[in-house]
CSV table of C-alpha atoms in Angstrom, one decimal:
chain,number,residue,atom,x,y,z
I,599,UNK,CA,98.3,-131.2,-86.8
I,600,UNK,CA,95.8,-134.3,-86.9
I,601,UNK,CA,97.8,-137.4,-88.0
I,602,UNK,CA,94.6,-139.1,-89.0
I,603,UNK,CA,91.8,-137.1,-90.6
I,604,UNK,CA,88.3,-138.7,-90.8
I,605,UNK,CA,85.9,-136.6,-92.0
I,606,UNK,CA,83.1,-137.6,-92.4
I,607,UNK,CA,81.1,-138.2,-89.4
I,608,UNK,CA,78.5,-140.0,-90.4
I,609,UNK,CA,77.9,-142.1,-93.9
I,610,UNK,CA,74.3,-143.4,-95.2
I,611,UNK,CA,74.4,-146.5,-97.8
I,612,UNK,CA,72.0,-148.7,-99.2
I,613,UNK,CA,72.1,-152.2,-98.5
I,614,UNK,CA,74.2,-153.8,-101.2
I,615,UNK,CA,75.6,-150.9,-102.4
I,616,UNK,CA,79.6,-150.0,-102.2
I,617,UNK,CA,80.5,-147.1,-99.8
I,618,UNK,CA,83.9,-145.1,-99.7
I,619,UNK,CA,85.1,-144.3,-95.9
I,620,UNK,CA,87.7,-141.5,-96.4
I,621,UNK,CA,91.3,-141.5,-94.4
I,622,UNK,CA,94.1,-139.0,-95.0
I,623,UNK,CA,97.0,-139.4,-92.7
I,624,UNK,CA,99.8,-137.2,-91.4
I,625,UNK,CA,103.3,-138.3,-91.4
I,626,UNK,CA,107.5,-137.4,-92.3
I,627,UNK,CA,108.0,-141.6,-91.7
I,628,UNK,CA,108.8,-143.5,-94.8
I,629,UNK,CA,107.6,-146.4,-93.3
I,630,UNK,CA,104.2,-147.0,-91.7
I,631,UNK,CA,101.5,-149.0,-91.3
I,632,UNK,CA,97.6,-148.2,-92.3
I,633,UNK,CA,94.5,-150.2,-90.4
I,634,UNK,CA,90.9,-149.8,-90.3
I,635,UNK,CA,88.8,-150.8,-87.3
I,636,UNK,CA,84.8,-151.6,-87.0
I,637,UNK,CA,83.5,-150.7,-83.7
I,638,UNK,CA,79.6,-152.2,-83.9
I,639,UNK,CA,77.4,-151.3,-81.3
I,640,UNK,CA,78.2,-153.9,-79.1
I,641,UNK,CA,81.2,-152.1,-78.6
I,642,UNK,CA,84.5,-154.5,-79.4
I,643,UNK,CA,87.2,-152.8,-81.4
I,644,UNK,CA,87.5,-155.5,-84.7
I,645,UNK,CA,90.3,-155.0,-86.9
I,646,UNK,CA,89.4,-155.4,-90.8
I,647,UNK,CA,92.3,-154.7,-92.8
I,648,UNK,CA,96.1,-153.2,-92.9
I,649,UNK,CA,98.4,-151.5,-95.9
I,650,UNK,CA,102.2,-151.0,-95.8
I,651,UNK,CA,103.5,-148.3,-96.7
I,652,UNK,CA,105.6,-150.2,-99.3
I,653,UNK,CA,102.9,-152.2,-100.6
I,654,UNK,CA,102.7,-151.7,-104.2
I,655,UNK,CA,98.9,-153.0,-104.2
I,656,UNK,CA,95.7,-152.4,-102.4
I,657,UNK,CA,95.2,-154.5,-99.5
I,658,UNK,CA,91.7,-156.8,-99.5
I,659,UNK,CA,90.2,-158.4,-97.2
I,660,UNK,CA,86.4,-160.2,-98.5
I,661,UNK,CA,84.3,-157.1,-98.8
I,662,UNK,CA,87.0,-155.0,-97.8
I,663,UNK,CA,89.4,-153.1,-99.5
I,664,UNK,CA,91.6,-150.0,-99.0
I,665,UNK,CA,92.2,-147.4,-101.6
I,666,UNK,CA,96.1,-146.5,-100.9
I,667,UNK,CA,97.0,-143.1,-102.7
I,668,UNK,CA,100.4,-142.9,-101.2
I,669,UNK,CA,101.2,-139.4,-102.6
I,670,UNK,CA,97.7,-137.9,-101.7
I,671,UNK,CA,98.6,-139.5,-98.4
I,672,UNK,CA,95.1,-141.2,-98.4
I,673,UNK,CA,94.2,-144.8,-97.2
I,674,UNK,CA,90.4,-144.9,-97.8
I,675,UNK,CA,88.3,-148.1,-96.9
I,676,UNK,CA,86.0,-149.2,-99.2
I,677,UNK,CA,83.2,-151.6,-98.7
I,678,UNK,CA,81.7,-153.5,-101.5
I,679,UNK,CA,78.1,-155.2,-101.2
I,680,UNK,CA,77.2,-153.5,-97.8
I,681,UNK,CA,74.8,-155.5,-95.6
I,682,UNK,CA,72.9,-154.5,-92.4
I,683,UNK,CA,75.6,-155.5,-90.1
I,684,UNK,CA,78.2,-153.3,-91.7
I,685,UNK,CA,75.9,-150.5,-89.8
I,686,UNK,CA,79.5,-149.9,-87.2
I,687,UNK,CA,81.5,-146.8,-86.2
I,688,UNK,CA,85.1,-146.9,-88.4
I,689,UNK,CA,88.5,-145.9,-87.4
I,690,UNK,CA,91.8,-145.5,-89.4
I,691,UNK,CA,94.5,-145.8,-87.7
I,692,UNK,CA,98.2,-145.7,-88.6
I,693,UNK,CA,101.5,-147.0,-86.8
I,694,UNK,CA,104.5,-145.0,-87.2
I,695,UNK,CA,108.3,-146.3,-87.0
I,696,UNK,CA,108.3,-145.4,-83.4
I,697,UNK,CA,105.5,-147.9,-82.9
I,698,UNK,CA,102.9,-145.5,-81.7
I,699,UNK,CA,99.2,-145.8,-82.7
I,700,UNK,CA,97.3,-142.8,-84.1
I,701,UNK,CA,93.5,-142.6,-84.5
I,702,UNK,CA,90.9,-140.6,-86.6
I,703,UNK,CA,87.9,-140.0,-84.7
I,704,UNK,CA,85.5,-142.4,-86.4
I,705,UNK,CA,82.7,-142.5,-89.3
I,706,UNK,CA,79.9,-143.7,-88.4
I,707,UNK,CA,78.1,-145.7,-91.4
I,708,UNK,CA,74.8,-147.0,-91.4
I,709,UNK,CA,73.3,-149.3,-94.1
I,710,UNK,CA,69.7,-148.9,-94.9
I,711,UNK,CA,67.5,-151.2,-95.7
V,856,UNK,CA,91.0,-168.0,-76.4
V,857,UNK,CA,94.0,-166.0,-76.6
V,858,UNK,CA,92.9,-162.3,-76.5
V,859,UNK,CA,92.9,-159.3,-73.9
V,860,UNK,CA,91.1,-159.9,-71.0
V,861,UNK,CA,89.8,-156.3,-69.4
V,862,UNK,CA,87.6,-156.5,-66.4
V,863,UNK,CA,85.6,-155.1,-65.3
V,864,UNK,CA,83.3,-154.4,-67.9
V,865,UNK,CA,81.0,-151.9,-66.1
V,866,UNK,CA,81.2,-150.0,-63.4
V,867,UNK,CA,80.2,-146.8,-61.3
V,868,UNK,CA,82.3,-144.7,-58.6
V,869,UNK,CA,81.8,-141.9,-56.5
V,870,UNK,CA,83.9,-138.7,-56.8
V,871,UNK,CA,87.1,-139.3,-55.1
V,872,UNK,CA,86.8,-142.9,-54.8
V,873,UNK,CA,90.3,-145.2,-56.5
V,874,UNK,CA,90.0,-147.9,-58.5
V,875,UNK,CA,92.3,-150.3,-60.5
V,876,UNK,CA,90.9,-151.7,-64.6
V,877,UNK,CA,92.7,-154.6,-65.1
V,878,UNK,CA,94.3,-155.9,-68.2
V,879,UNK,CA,95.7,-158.7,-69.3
V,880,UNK,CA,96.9,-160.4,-72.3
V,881,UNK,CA,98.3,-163.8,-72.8
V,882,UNK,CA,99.8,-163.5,-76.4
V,883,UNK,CA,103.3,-162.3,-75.5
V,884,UNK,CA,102.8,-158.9,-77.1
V,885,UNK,CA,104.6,-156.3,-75.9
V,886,UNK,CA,103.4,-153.5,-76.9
V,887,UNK,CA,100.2,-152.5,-74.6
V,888,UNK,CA,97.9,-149.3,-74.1
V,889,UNK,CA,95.6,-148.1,-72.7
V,890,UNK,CA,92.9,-145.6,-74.2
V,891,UNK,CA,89.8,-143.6,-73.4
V,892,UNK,CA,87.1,-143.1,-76.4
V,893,UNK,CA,84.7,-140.3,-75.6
V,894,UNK,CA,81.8,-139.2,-78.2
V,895,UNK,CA,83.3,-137.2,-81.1
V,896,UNK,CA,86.5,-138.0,-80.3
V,897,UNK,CA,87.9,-141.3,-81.1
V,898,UNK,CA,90.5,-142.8,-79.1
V,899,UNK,CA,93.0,-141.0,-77.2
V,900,UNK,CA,96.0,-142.7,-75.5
V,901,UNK,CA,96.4,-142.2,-71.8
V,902,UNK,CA,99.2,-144.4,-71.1
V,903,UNK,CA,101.6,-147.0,-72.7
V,904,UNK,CA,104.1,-149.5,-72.1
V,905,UNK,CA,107.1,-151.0,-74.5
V,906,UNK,CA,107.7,-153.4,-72.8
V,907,UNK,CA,107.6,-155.4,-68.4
V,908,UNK,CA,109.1,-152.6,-66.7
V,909,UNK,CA,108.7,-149.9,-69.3
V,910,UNK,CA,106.0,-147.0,-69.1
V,911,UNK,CA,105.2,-143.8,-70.6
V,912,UNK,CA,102.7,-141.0,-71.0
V,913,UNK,CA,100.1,-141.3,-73.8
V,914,UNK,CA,98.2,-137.8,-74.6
V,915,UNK,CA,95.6,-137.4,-71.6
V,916,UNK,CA,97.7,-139.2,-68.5
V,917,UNK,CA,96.5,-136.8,-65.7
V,918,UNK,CA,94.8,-138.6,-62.9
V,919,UNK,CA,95.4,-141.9,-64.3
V,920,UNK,CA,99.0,-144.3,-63.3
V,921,UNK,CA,100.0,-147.4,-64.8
V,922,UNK,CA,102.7,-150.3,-64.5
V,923,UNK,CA,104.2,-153.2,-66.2
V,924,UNK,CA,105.7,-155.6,-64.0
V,925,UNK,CA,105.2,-159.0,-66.4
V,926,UNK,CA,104.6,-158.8,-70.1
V,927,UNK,CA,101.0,-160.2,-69.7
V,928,UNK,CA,99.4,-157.8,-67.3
V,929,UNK,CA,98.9,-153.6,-67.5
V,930,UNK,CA,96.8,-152.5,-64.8
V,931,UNK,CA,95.3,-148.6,-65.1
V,932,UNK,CA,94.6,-146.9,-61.5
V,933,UNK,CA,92.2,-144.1,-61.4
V,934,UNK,CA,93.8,-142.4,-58.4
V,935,UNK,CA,90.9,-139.9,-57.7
V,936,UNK,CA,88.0,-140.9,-59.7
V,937,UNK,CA,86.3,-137.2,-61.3
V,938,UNK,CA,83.2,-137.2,-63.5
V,939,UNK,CA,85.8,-136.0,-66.4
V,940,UNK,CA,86.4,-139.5,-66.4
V,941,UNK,CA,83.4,-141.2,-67.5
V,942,UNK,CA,84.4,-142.7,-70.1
V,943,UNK,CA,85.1,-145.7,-72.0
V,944,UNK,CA,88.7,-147.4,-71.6
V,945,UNK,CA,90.3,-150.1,-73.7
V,946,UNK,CA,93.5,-151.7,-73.2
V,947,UNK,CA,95.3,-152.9,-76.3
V,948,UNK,CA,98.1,-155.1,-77.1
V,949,UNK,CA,100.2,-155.6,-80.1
V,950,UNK,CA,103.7,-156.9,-81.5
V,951,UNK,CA,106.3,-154.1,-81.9
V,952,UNK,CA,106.6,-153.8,-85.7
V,953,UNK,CA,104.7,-151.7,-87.9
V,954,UNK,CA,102.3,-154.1,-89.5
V,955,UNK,CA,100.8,-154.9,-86.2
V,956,UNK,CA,97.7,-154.0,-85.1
V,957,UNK,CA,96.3,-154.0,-81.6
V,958,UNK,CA,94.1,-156.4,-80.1
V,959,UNK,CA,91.4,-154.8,-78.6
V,960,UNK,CA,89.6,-155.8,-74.6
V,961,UNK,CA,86.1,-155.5,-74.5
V,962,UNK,CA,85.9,-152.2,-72.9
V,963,UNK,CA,85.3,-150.9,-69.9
V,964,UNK,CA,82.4,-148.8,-69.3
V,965,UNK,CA,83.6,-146.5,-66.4
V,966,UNK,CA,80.8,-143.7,-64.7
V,967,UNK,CA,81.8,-141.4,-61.9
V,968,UNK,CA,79.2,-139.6,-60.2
């Protein structure tokens, strides 16, 4: 089984609008760690934001937030005001207690004009 | 600027050929990886280390070897280069702990032929 499930390949939003990037995750761990990562076309891997898995709120970052639904086992990123450069492949990732990394395939959003 | 240094950033080989990507990371992590990202298919591990001394087998190792012999540097050797392994690679690095996220390199752009 996937341990991170993106998907939606590909997302369309209008500039200044919000957009919802979906995550569900896979794991028996009680304790883990959620990130998101923008890949722009430039290629660099930037992280943007990370939950706990006992984190009681929603972590935010600026425009960034992610929607924790701990018993839907859900972690979705959600961008508020989207501008032209938000245009970027996204990955959700999670870090179990064993310290690996797991990583959904991508969404690949672009913001238009 | 304290980071991941991955070099080099491109480069082409024959079929057959050997070659080493190096990493290296001055931020004391120990925790490093190493990755391939292919279209449609996010990031798979190839090869990880816990620690100087300490390697192991990510999800696609075959044809690829690593080592750790300092914390700061985790070379990846291509022992007989095949076009399967055009690819992309990234090292990582992170703290051990689960609300650590990696630091990305740059990427290596990787082309057999």
């Amino acid at each position: 089984a996937q341990k991170i499930t993106q998907t939606q390949p590909g997302m369309f939003v209008q500039e200044k609008e919000a957009v919802t990037l979906d995550c569900t995750y896979d794991t028996s761990d009680q304790s883990y760690g959620l990130f998101w990562y923008k890949q722009p076309s430039s290629g660099e891997m930037i992280f943007l934001i990370y939950q706990g898995s006992y984190d009681e709120q929603n972590a935010t970052e600026g425009r960034y937030s992610l929607n924790f639904q701990k018993a839907r086992k859900s972690a979705n990123l959600v961008i508020s005001a989207s501008q032209l450069g938000d245009s970027a492949m996204y990955f959700c990732a999670m870090r179990e207690t064993g310290n690996q990394f797991y990583f959904g395939t991508g969404t690949s959003l672009t913001v238009i004009p | 600027n304290a980071g991941v240094t991955q070099t080099p950033k491109f480069q082409v080989l024959k079929t057959g050929q050997s070659m080493t990507l190096q990493c290296a990371q001055d931020m004391n992590h120990e925790y490093m990886s190493w990755y391939r990202q292919d279209p449609g298919m996010g990031l798979r591990l190839i090869h990880y280390s816990v620690g100087a001394g300490i390697t192991d087998q990510g999800e696609v190792p075959n044809g690829y070897n690593v080592s750790r012999s300092t914390t700061e540097d985790f070379p990846l050797r291509l022992l007989s280069a095949a076009p399967s392994q055009t690819s992309v690679y990234f090292c990582a690095s992170s703290y051990a702990g689960l609300s650590y996220g990696y630091t990305f390199g740059s990427g290596t752009r990787l082309t057999v032929v």
